[in-house]
Backbone as CSV, one residue per row, in Angstrom:
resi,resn,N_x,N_y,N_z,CA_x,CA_y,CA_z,C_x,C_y,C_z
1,UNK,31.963,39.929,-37.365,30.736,39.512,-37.979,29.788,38.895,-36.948
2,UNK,30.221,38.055,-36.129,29.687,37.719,-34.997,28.934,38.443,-33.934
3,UNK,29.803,39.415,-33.749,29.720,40.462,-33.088,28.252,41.826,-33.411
4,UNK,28.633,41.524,-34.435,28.020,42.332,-35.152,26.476,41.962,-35.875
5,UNK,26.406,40.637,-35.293,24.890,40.002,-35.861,25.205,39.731,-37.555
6,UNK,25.593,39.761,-38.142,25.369,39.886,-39.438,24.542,39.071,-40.074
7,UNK,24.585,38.640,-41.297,23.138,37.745,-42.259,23.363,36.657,-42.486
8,UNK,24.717,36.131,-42.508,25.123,34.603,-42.244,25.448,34.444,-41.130
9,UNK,24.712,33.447,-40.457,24.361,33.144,-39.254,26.297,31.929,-38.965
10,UNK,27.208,31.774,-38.392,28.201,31.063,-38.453,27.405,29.458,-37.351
11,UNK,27.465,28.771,-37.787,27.166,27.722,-36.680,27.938,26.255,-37.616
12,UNK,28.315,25.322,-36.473,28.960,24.166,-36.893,28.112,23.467,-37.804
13,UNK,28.795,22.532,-38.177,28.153,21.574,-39.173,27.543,20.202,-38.017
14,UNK,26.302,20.417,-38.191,25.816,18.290,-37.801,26.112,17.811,-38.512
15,UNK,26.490,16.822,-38.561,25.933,15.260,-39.389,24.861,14.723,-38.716
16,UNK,24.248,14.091,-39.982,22.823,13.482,-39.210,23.108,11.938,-39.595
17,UNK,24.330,11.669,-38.738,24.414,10.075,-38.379,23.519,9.306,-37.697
18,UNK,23.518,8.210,-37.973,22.628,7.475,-37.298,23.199,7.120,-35.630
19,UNK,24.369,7.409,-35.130,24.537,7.832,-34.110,23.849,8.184,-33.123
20,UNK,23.831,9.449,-33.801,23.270,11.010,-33.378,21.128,10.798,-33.007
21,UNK,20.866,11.382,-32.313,19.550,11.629,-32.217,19.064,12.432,-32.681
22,UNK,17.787,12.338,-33.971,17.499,13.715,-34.425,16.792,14.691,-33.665
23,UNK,16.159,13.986,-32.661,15.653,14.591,-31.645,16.345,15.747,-30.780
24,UNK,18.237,15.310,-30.733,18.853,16.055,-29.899,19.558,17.324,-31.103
25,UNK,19.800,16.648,-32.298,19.926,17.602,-33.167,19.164,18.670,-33.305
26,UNK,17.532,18.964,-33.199,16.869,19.650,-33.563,16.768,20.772,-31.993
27,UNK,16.938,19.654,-30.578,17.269,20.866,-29.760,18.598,21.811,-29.777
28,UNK,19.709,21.585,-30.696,20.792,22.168,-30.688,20.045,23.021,-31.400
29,UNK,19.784,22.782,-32.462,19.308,23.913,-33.774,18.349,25.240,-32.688
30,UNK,17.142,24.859,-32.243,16.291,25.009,-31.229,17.669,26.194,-30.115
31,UNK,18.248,25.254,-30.104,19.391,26.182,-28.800,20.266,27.603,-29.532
32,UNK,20.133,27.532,-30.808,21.036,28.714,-31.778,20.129,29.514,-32.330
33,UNK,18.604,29.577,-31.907,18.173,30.766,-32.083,18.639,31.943,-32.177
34,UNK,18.526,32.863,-32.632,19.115,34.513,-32.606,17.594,35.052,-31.612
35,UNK,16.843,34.599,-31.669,15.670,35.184,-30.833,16.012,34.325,-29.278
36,UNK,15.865,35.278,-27.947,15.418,34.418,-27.498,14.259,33.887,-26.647
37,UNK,13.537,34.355,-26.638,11.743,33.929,-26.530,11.792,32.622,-27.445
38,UNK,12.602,31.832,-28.690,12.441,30.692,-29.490,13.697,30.031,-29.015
39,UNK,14.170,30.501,-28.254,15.030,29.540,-27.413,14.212,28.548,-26.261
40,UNK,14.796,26.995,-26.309,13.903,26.637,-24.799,14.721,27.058,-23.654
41,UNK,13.704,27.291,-22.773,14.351,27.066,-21.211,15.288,26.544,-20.350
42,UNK,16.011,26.542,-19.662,16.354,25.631,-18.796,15.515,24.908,-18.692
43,UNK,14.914,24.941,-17.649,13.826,23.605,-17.095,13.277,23.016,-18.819
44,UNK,12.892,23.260,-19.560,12.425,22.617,-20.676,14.003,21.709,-21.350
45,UNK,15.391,21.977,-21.086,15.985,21.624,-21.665,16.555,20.519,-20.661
46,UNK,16.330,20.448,-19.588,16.673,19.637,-18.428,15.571,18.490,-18.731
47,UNK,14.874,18.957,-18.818,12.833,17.543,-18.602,13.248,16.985,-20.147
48,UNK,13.559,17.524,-21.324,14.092,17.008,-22.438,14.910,16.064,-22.732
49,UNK,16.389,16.276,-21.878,17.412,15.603,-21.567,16.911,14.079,-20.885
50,UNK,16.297,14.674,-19.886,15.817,13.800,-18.725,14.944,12.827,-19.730
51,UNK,14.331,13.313,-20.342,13.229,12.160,-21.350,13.711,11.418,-22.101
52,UNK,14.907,11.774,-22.801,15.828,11.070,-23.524,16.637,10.026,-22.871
53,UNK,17.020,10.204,-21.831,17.769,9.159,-20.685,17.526,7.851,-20.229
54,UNK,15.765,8.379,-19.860,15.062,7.271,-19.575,14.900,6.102,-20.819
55,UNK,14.924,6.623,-21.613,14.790,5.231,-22.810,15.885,4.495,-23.061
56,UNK,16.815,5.171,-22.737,18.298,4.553,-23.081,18.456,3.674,-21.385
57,UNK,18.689,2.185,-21.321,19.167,1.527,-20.347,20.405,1.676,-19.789
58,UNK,20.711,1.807,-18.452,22.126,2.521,-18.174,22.628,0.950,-17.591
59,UNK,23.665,1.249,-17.085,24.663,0.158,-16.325,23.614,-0.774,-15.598
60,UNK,23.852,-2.076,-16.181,23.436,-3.151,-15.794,23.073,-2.936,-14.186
61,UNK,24.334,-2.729,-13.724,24.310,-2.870,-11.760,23.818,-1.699,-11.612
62,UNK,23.664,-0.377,-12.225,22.605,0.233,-11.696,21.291,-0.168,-11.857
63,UNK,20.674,-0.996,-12.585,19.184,-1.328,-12.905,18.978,-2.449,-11.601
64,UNK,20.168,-3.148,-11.677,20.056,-4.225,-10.384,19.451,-3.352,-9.005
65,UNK,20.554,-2.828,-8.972,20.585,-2.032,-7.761,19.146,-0.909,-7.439
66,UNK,19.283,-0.438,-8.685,17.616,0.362,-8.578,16.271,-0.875,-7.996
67,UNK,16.606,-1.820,-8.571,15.585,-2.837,-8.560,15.132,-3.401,-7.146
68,UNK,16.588,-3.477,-6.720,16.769,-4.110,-4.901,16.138,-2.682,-4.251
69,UNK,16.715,-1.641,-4.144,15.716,-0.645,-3.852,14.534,-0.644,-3.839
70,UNK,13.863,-0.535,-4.812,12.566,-0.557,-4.704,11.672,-1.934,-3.999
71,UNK,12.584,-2.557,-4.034,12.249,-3.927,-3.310,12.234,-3.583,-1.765
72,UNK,13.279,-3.367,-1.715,13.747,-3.285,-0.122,12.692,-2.321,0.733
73,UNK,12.137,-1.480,-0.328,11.325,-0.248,-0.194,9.962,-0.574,0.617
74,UNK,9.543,-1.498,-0.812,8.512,-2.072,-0.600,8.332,-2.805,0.471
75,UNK,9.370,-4.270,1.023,9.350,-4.725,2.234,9.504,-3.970,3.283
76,UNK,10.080,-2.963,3.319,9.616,-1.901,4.414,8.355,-1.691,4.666
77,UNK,7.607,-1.272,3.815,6.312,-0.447,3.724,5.329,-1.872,4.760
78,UNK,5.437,-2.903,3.500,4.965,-3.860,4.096,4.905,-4.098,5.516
79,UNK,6.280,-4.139,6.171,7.156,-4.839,7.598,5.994,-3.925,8.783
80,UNK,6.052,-2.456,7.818,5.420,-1.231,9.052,3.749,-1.662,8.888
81,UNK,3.388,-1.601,8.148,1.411,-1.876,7.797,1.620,-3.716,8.832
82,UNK,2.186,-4.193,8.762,2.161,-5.539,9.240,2.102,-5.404,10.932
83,UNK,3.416,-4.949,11.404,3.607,-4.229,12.385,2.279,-3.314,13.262
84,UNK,1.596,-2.765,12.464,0.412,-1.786,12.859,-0.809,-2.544,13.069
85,UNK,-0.555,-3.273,12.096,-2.065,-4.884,11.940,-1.613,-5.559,13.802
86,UNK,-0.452,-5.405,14.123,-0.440,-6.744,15.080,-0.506,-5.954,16.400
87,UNK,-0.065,-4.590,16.153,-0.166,-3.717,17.586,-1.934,-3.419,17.744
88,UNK,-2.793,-3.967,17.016,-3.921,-3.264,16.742,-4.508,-4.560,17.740
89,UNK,-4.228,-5.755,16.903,-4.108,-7.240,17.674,-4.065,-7.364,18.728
90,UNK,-3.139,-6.973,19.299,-2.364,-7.353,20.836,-3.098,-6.048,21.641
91,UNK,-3.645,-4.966,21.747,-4.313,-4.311,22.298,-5.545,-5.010,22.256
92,UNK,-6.358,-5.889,21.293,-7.664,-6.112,20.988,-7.453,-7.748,22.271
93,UNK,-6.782,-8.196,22.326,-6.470,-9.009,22.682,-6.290,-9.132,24.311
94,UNK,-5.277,-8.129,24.319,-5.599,-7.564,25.502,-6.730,-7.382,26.570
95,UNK,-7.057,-6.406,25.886,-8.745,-5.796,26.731,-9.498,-6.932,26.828
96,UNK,-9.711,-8.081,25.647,-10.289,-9.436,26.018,-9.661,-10.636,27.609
97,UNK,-8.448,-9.943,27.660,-7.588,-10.759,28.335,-7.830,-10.522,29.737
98,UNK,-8.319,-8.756,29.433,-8.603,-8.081,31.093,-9.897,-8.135,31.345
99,UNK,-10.783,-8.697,30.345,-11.832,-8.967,30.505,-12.416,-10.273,31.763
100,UNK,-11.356,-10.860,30.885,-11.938,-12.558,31.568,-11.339,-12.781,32.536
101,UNK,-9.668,-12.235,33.107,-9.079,-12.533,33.893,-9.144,-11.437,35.246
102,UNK,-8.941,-11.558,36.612,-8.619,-10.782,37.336,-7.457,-9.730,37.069
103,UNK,-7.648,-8.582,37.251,-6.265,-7.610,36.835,-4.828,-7.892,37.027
104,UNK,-4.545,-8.904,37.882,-3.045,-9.573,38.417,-3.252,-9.865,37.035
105,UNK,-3.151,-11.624,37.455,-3.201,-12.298,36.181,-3.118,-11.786,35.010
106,UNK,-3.907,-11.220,34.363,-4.433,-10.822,33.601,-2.813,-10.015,32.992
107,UNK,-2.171,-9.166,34.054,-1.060,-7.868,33.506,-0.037,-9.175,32.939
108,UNK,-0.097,-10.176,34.023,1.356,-11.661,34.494,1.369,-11.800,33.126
109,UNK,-0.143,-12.416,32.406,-0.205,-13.270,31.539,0.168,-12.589,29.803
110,UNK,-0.171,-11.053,29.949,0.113,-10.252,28.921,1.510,-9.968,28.700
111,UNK,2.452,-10.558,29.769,3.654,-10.209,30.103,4.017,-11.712,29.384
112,UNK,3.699,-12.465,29.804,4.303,-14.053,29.205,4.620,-14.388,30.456
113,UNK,3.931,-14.429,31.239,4.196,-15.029,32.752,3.156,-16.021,33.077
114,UNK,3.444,-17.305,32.120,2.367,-18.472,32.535,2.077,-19.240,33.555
115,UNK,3.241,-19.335,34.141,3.359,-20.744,35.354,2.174,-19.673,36.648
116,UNK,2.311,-18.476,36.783,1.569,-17.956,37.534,-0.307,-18.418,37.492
117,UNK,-0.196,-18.379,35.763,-1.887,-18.614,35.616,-2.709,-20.156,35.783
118,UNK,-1.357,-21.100,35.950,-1.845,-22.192,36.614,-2.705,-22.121,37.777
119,UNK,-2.047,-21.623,38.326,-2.591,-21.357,40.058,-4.539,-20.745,39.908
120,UNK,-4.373,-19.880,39.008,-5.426,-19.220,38.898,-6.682,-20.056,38.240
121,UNK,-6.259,-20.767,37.384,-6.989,-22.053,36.237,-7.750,-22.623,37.635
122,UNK,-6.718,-23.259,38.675,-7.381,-24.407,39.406,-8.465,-23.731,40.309
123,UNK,-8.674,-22.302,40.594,-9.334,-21.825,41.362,-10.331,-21.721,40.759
124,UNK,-10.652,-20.752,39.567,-11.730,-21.167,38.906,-12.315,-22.540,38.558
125,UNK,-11.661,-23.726,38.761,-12.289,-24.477,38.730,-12.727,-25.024,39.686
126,UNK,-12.071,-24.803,41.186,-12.407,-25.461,42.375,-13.967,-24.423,42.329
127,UNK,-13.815,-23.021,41.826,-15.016,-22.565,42.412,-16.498,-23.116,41.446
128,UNK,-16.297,-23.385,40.382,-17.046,-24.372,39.722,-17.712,-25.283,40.354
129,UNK,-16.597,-26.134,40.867,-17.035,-27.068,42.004,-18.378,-26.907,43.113
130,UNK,-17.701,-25.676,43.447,-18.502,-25.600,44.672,-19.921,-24.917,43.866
131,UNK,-19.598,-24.311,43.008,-21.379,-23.904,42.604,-22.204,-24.799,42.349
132,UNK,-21.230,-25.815,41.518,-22.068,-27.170,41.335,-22.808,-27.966,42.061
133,UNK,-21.460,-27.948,43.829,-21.533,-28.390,45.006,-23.315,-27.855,45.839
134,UNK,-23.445,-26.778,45.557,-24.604,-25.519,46.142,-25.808,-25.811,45.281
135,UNK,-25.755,-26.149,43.884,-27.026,-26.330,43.381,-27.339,-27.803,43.566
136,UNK,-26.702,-28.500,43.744,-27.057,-29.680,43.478,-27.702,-30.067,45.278
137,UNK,-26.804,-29.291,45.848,-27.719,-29.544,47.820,-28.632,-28.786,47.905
138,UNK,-28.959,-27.599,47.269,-30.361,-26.471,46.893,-31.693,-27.842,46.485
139,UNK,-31.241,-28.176,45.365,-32.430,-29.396,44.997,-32.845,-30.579,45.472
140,UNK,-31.506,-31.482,45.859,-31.584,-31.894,47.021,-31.498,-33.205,45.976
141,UNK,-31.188,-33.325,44.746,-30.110,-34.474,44.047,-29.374,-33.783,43.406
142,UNK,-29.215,-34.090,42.204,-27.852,-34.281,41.431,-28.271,-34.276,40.382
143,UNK,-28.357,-32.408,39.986,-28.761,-31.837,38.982,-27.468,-31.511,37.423
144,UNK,-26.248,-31.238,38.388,-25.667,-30.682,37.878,-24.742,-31.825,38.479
145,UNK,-24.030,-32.698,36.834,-22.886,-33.893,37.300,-21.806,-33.320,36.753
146,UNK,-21.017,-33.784,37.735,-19.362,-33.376,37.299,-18.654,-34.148,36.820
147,UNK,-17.404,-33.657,36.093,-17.038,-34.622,35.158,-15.409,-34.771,35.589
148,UNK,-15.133,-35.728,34.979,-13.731,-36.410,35.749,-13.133,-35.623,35.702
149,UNK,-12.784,-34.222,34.688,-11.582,-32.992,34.780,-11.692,-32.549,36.118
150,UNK,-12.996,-32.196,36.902,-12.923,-31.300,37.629,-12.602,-32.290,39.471
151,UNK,-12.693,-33.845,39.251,-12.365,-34.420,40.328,-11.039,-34.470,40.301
């Protein structure tokens, strides 16, 4: 009879317990078509499934665990955009650095090599000095006074 298609269709009995989803009941029914063009798809019966899943909450420690994920995710994302902000920095910083300083210095100090830029501080200031020293014998007083840092 089966075999043979016949006019009573044989299929199990549902119950429509409250169990049961009528939703998933009606894709079984849906799945025992005799046509099948009124059958769904795979992919339609997978995205179905899949829709049903999501509403139902699964294992506690998986929701945890999903949760730290997306966390962990996120502080990534963050760590790299942060990261990119400071390399952007330290180049900008830079070029200011090679600006003002002689090119020695200047590489020492980008390096973290301070005790070197002492040396360099006092020269610029001795040469201060002496410009001060030059305008002030140009005029012929004491135009330009110096101040106790630089004695």
């Amino acid at each position: 009879m089966i075999k043979r298609g016949g006019e009573k269709l044989i299929r199990p009995q549902l119950d429509t317990e409250d169990e049961i989803n009528s939703s998933m009941s009606m894709l079984v029914r849906d799945c025992w078509s005799e046509e099948a063009h009124q059958r769904p798809s795979c992919d339609q019966l997978k995205s179905f499934i899949k829709s049903m899943n999501t509403n139902k909450s699964s294992n506690l420690m998986d929701h945890v665990f999903n949760l730290l994920e997306q966390h962990a995710s996120h502080l990534e994302d963050e760590i790299n955009e942060r990261m990119k902000e400071l390399t952007a920095e330290k180049k900008k910083s830079d070029v200011l650095l090679y600006r003002m300083l002689p090119k020695c210095p200047a590489m020492e100090a980008s390096r973290k090599v301070i005790r070197n830029l002492v040396l360099y501080k006092f020269q610029l200031e001795h040469n201060f000095q002496t410009a001060f020293d030059n305008i002030n014998r140009a005029k012929g007083r004491q135009v330009v006074r110096r101040t106790a840092a630089y004695e």
